PDB file of C-alpha atoms in Angstrom:
ATOM      1  CA  MET A   1     -95.264  19.597 214.166  1.00  0.00           C
ATOM      2  CA  SER A   2     -97.887  21.719 215.970  1.00  0.00           C
ATOM      3  CA  ALA A   3    -101.587  20.155 215.644  1.00  0.00           C
ATOM      4  CA  ARG A   4    -102.381  23.675 213.401  1.00  0.00           C
ATOM      5  CA  SER A   5     -99.390  22.634 211.024  1.00  0.00           C
ATOM      6  CA  LEU A   6    -100.673  18.944 210.870  1.00  0.00           C
ATOM      7  CA  VAL A   7    -104.197  20.007 210.043  1.00  0.00           C
ATOM      8  CA  LEU A   8    -103.185  22.483 207.263  1.00  0.00           C
ATOM      9  CA  LEU A   9    -100.979  19.531 206.095  1.00  0.00           C
ATOM     10  CA  GLY A  10    -103.590  17.798 205.827  1.00  0.00           C
ATOM     11  CA  LEU A  11    -106.162  19.831 204.113  1.00  0.00           C
ATOM     12  CA  SER A  12    -103.907  20.549 201.799  1.00  0.00           C
ATOM     13  CA  ALA A  13    -102.486  16.813 200.743  1.00  0.00           C
ATOM     14  CA  LEU A  14    -106.495  16.345 200.589  1.00  0.00           C
ATOM     15  CA  ALA A  15    -106.864  19.837 197.936  1.00  0.00           C
ATOM     16  CA  ALA A  16    -104.215  18.733 196.008  1.00  0.00           C
ATOM     17  CA  ALA A  17    -105.006  15.168 195.712  1.00  0.00           C
ATOM     18  CA  ALA A  18    -108.952  16.114 194.638  1.00  0.00           C
ATOM     19  CA  PRO A  19    -109.586  16.206 191.167  1.00  0.00           C
ATOM     20  CA  PRO A  20    -110.492  19.180 189.237  1.00  0.00           C
ATOM     21  CA  SER A  21    -114.285  20.108 188.972  1.00  0.00           C
ATOM     22  CA  HIS A  22    -114.117  22.361 186.419  1.00  0.00           C
ATOM     23  CA  ASN A  23    -112.133  22.901 182.953  1.00  0.00           C
ATOM     24  CA  ASN A  24    -111.169  26.511 182.484  1.00  0.00           C
ATOM     25  CA  GLU A  25    -114.141  27.521 180.924  1.00  0.00           C
ATOM     26  CA  GLY A  26    -115.836  27.005 184.428  1.00  0.00           C
ATOM     27  CA  GLU A  27    -117.715  23.848 182.509  1.00  0.00           C
ATOM     28  CA  TRP A  28    -118.185  20.392 184.648  1.00  0.00           C
ATOM     29  CA  GLN A  29    -115.862  17.821 183.836  1.00  0.00           C
ATOM     30  CA  HIS A  30    -117.176  14.226 183.870  1.00  0.00           C
ATOM     31  CA  GLU A  31    -121.226  15.864 185.226  1.00  0.00           C
ATOM     32  CA  ASP A  32    -122.531  12.234 185.116  1.00  0.00           C
ATOM     33  CA  GLU A  33    -119.808  11.185 187.366  1.00  0.00           C
ATOM     34  CA  ALA A  34    -119.773  13.775 189.560  1.00  0.00           C
ATOM     35  CA  LYS A  35    -123.413  14.174 190.135  1.00  0.00           C
ATOM     36  CA  SER A  36    -123.436  10.380 191.567  1.00  0.00           C
ATOM     37  CA  SER A  37    -120.232  10.655 193.718  1.00  0.00           C
ATOM     38  CA  TRP A  38    -120.631  11.465 197.233  1.00  0.00           C
ATOM     39  CA  LYS A  39    -117.498  13.558 196.765  1.00  0.00           C
ATOM     40  CA  SER A  40    -119.653  16.187 195.226  1.00  0.00           C
ATOM     41  CA  LYS A  41    -122.301  16.223 197.506  1.00  0.00           C
ATOM     42  CA  ILE A  42    -119.542  17.527 200.163  1.00  0.00           C
ATOM     43  CA  LYS A  43    -119.811  21.075 200.368  1.00  0.00           C
ATOM     44  CA  ASN A  44    -117.135  22.062 203.428  1.00  0.00           C
ATOM     45  CA  VAL A  45    -115.155  19.922 205.383  1.00  0.00           C
ATOM     46  CA  VAL A  46    -114.458  21.401 209.151  1.00  0.00           C
ATOM     47  CA  VAL A  47    -111.611  19.725 210.969  1.00  0.00           C
ATOM     48  CA  LEU A  48    -111.063  20.669 214.757  1.00  0.00           C
ATOM     49  CA  VAL A  49    -108.373  19.050 216.324  1.00  0.00           C
ATOM     50  CA  GLU A  50    -107.856  18.862 220.326  1.00  0.00           C
ATOM     51  CA  GLU A  51    -105.458  17.972 222.991  1.00  0.00           C
ATOM     52  CA  ASN A  52    -106.953  15.130 225.012  1.00  0.00           C
ATOM     53  CA  ARG A  53    -107.699  17.921 228.002  1.00  0.00           C
ATOM     54  CA  SER A  54    -109.724  19.914 225.531  1.00  0.00           C
ATOM     55  CA  PHE A  55    -111.761  17.094 224.093  1.00  0.00           C
ATOM     56  CA  ASP A  56    -112.869  16.131 227.770  1.00  0.00           C
ATOM     57  CA  ASN A  57    -113.302  19.632 228.239  1.00  0.00           C
ATOM     58  CA  PHE A  58    -115.933  20.149 225.714  1.00  0.00           C
ATOM     59  CA  CYS A  59    -116.926  16.792 224.877  1.00  0.00           C
ATOM     60  CA  GLY A  60    -116.922  15.265 228.112  1.00  0.00           C
ATOM     61  CA  GLY A  61    -120.106  15.607 228.979  1.00  0.00           C
ATOM     62  CA  PHE A  62    -121.928  14.321 226.372  1.00  0.00           C
ATOM     63  CA  ASN A  63    -123.831  11.484 226.736  1.00  0.00           C
ATOM     64  CA  TYR A  64    -126.075  11.144 223.526  1.00  0.00           C
ATOM     65  CA  ARG A  65    -124.002   7.868 222.715  1.00  0.00           C
ATOM     66  CA  ASN A  66    -122.576   5.367 224.974  1.00  0.00           C
ATOM     67  CA  ASP A  67    -119.363   4.882 223.023  1.00  0.00           C
ATOM     68  CA  ILE A  68    -118.101   8.612 223.841  1.00  0.00           C
ATOM     69  CA  ASP A  69    -114.800   8.393 226.228  1.00  0.00           C
ATOM     70  CA  GLY A  70    -116.109  11.589 228.134  1.00  0.00           C
ATOM     71  CA  LEU A  71    -116.870  11.530 231.959  1.00  0.00           C
ATOM     72  CA  VAL A  72    -120.553  11.337 231.827  1.00  0.00           C
ATOM     73  CA  GLY A  73    -120.770   8.620 234.577  1.00  0.00           C
ATOM     74  CA  LYS A  74    -117.203   8.254 235.239  1.00  0.00           C
ATOM     75  CA  THR A  75    -115.210   9.636 238.550  1.00  0.00           C
ATOM     76  CA  PHE A  76    -112.435  11.343 237.221  1.00  0.00           C
ATOM     77  CA  CYS A  77    -110.203  12.836 240.333  1.00  0.00           C
ATOM     78  CA  ASN A  78    -107.052  13.934 240.519  1.00  0.00           C
ATOM     79  CA  PRO A  79    -105.112  14.139 243.323  1.00  0.00           C
ATOM     80  CA  VAL A  80    -103.792  17.493 244.923  1.00  0.00           C
ATOM     81  CA  ASN A  81    -100.121  16.328 245.170  1.00  0.00           C
ATOM     82  CA  ALA A  82     -99.075  13.737 242.646  1.00  0.00           C
ATOM     83  CA  SER A  83     -95.912  12.339 243.854  1.00  0.00           C
ATOM     84  CA  ILE A  84     -97.833  12.241 247.839  1.00  0.00           C
ATOM     85  CA  PRO A  85     -99.377   8.810 248.007  1.00  0.00           C
ATOM     86  CA  GLY A  86    -102.490   9.256 249.370  1.00  0.00           C
ATOM     87  CA  SER A  87    -103.043  13.203 248.653  1.00  0.00           C
ATOM     88  CA  PRO A  88    -106.436  14.441 248.813  1.00  0.00           C
ATOM     89  CA  THR A  89    -107.938  13.939 245.392  1.00  0.00           C
ATOM     90  CA  VAL A  90    -110.378  16.806 243.341  1.00  0.00           C
ATOM     91  CA  CYS A  91    -112.859  15.492 240.871  1.00  0.00           C
ATOM     92  CA  ALA A  92    -113.992  16.522 237.326  1.00  0.00           C
ATOM     93  CA  LYS A  93    -117.218  18.557 237.566  1.00  0.00           C
ATOM     94  CA  PRO A  94    -119.787  19.709 234.973  1.00  0.00           C
ATOM     95  CA  ILE A  95    -119.099  23.480 235.690  1.00  0.00           C
ATOM     96  CA  ALA A  96    -116.039  24.383 233.322  1.00  0.00           C
ATOM     97  CA  ASN A  97    -115.382  28.225 232.999  1.00  0.00           C
ATOM     98  CA  ASP A  98    -116.030  30.196 229.574  1.00  0.00           C
ATOM     99  CA  VAL A  99    -112.629  31.288 230.119  1.00  0.00           C
ATOM    100  CA  ALA A 100    -109.986  29.739 232.476  1.00  0.00           C
ATOM    101  CA  LEU A 101    -108.210  31.941 234.798  1.00  0.00           C
ATOM    102  CA  ASP A 102    -105.211  29.999 234.400  1.00  0.00           C
ATOM    103  CA  ASP A 103    -104.756  28.185 230.843  1.00  0.00           C
ATOM    104  CA  PRO A 104    -102.731  24.876 231.561  1.00  0.00           C
ATOM    105  CA  PRO A 105     -99.370  24.509 230.305  1.00  0.00           C
ATOM    106  CA  HIS A 106     -98.574  22.961 226.953  1.00  0.00           C
ATOM    107  CA  GLY A 107     -94.961  22.711 227.269  1.00  0.00           C
ATOM    108  CA  LEU A 108     -93.467  19.392 226.789  1.00  0.00           C
ATOM    109  CA  SER A 109     -92.511  19.134 230.693  1.00  0.00           C
ATOM    110  CA  GLY A 110     -96.101  20.216 232.061  1.00  0.00           C
ATOM    111  CA  VAL A 111     -97.459  17.383 229.781  1.00  0.00           C
ATOM    112  CA  ASN A 112     -95.475  14.896 230.888  1.00  0.00           C
ATOM    113  CA  TYR A 113     -96.535  15.655 234.299  1.00  0.00           C
ATOM    114  CA  GLN A 114    -100.304  15.967 233.529  1.00  0.00           C
ATOM    115  CA  ILE A 115     -99.907  12.604 231.964  1.00  0.00           C
ATOM    116  CA  PHE A 116     -97.603  10.370 233.864  1.00  0.00           C
ATOM    117  CA  GLY A 117     -97.452  12.349 237.013  1.00  0.00           C
ATOM    118  CA  THR A 118     -93.790  12.879 236.661  1.00  0.00           C
ATOM    119  CA  PHE A 119     -91.527  15.224 234.777  1.00  0.00           C
ATOM    120  CA  HIS A 120     -89.448  12.761 233.762  1.00  0.00           C
ATOM    121  CA  PRO A 121     -91.435   9.236 232.622  1.00  0.00           C
ATOM    122  CA  PRO A 122     -89.005   6.415 230.653  1.00  0.00           C
ATOM    123  CA  SER A 123     -88.752   7.271 226.936  1.00  0.00           C
ATOM    124  CA  ASN A 124     -90.416   3.820 226.245  1.00  0.00           C
ATOM    125  CA  ALA A 125     -93.624   4.197 228.746  1.00  0.00           C
ATOM    126  CA  ASP A 126     -96.253   1.965 227.695  1.00  0.00           C
ATOM    127  CA  VAL A 127    -100.206   3.050 227.943  1.00  0.00           C
ATOM    128  CA  SER A 128    -100.521   1.528 231.000  1.00  0.00           C
ATOM    129  CA  MET A 129     -98.276   4.174 232.771  1.00  0.00           C
ATOM    130  CA  GLU A 130    -100.285   6.812 231.621  1.00  0.00           C
ATOM    131  CA  LYS A 131    -102.722   7.650 235.052  1.00  0.00           C
ATOM    132  CA  MET A 132    -103.532  11.332 233.674  1.00  0.00           C
ATOM    133  CA  ASN A 133    -103.452  12.164 237.364  1.00  0.00           C
ATOM    134  CA  GLY A 134    -101.551  15.154 237.195  1.00  0.00           C
ATOM    135  CA  PHE A 135    -103.205  17.951 235.901  1.00  0.00           C
ATOM    136  CA  VAL A 136    -104.351  19.496 239.259  1.00  0.00           C
ATOM    137  CA  THR A 137    -100.958  18.848 240.745  1.00  0.00           C
ATOM    138  CA  GLU A 138     -99.385  20.850 237.390  1.00  0.00           C
ATOM    139  CA  GLN A 139    -102.141  23.767 237.612  1.00  0.00           C
ATOM    140  CA  ALA A 140    -101.121  24.178 240.897  1.00  0.00           C
ATOM    141  CA  THR A 141     -97.520  24.141 240.810  1.00  0.00           C
ATOM    142  CA  THR A 142     -97.507  26.214 237.977  1.00  0.00           C
ATOM    143  CA  PHE A 143    -100.057  28.548 239.208  1.00  0.00           C
ATOM    144  CA  LYS A 144     -98.993  28.737 242.591  1.00  0.00           C
ATOM    145  CA  SER A 145    -102.792  28.344 243.563  1.00  0.00           C
ATOM    146  CA  GLY A 146    -101.492  28.264 247.625  1.00  0.00           C
ATOM    147  CA  GLY A 147    -103.719  25.026 247.858  1.00  0.00           C
ATOM    148  CA  ASN A 148    -106.465  26.401 246.632  1.00  0.00           C
ATOM    149  CA  ALA A 149    -107.603  23.130 244.972  1.00  0.00           C
ATOM    150  CA  THR A 150    -111.097  24.239 243.687  1.00  0.00           C
ATOM    151  CA  ARG A 151    -109.170  27.011 241.497  1.00  0.00           C
ATOM    152  CA  ALA A 152    -106.603  24.099 240.618  1.00  0.00           C
ATOM    153  CA  ALA A 153    -109.433  21.625 239.893  1.00  0.00           C
ATOM    154  CA  GLU A 154    -110.438  23.636 237.050  1.00  0.00           C
ATOM    155  CA  ALA A 155    -107.909  22.165 234.777  1.00  0.00           C
ATOM    156  CA  ILE A 156    -109.839  18.724 234.713  1.00  0.00           C
ATOM    157  CA  ASN A 157    -113.780  20.231 235.071  1.00  0.00           C
ATOM    158  CA  TYR A 158    -115.662  20.023 231.865  1.00  0.00           C
ATOM    159  CA  TYR A 159    -118.837  21.723 230.173  1.00  0.00           C
ATOM    160  CA  ALA A 160    -122.235  20.193 230.733  1.00  0.00           C
ATOM    161  CA  PRO A 161    -124.692  19.446 227.029  1.00  0.00           C
ATOM    162  CA  GLU A 162    -126.696  22.685 228.087  1.00  0.00           C
ATOM    163  CA  HIS A 163    -123.600  24.925 228.128  1.00  0.00           C
ATOM    164  CA  LEU A 164    -122.417  23.673 224.514  1.00  0.00           C
ATOM    165  CA  ARG A 165    -125.989  23.427 222.693  1.00  0.00           C
ATOM    166  CA  VAL A 166    -124.562  24.102 219.474  1.00  0.00           C
ATOM    167  CA  PHE A 167    -121.043  22.340 219.258  1.00  0.00           C
ATOM    168  CA  GLU A 168    -123.343  19.151 220.648  1.00  0.00           C
ATOM    169  CA  ALA A 169    -125.973  19.675 218.122  1.00  0.00           C
ATOM    170  CA  LEU A 170    -123.124  19.667 215.396  1.00  0.00           C
ATOM    171  CA  ALA A 171    -121.607  16.761 217.269  1.00  0.00           C
ATOM    172  CA  LYS A 172    -124.674  14.663 216.783  1.00  0.00           C
ATOM    173  CA  GLU A 173    -125.423  15.509 213.706  1.00  0.00           C
ATOM    174  CA  TYR A 174    -122.354  15.158 211.927  1.00  0.00           C
ATOM    175  CA  VAL A 175    -119.342  13.122 213.555  1.00  0.00           C
ATOM    176  CA  LEU A 176    -117.425  12.815 216.762  1.00  0.00           C
ATOM    177  CA  PHE A 177    -114.123  11.318 216.857  1.00  0.00           C
ATOM    178  CA  ASP A 178    -112.559  10.583 220.208  1.00  0.00           C
ATOM    179  CA  LYS A 179    -110.194   7.897 219.577  1.00  0.00           C
TER     180      LYS A 179
END
């Protein structure tokens, strides 16, 4: 099931479970109850579901809270070739492009390689095996970047907060779930 389908399913379930706020004549039902309920104060619910790479791409530079699992104050690097031990590495930087020249692969094999560094991780792979070290290799292989590690590194770069002022303001004012 795609993330979009999952979000639509969740929002549909939420709407179906909500009690009606108006009767057929447009009058409030249980007006006193509704006014005192926190639910009546919610005007809109916006859900933005992002994959791990997208979260780091958009929110990895946010540093207004210490518990955001982003990229600020950390060194996140990927080997240029994840299948060769000791391969040179490139590291994430706050220099994401507005439009990626090459969109990272989203298919199962590409994502397996990005997360596990192999196309065929064991079916019982545990969390300790998730190295997150195949993004640059998969990017370079898929788009034949000809050894241009800087271009392949676009898959792990992220925006600095000054590039996403509105997005960061919304996250600060409302809520940001990163786990």
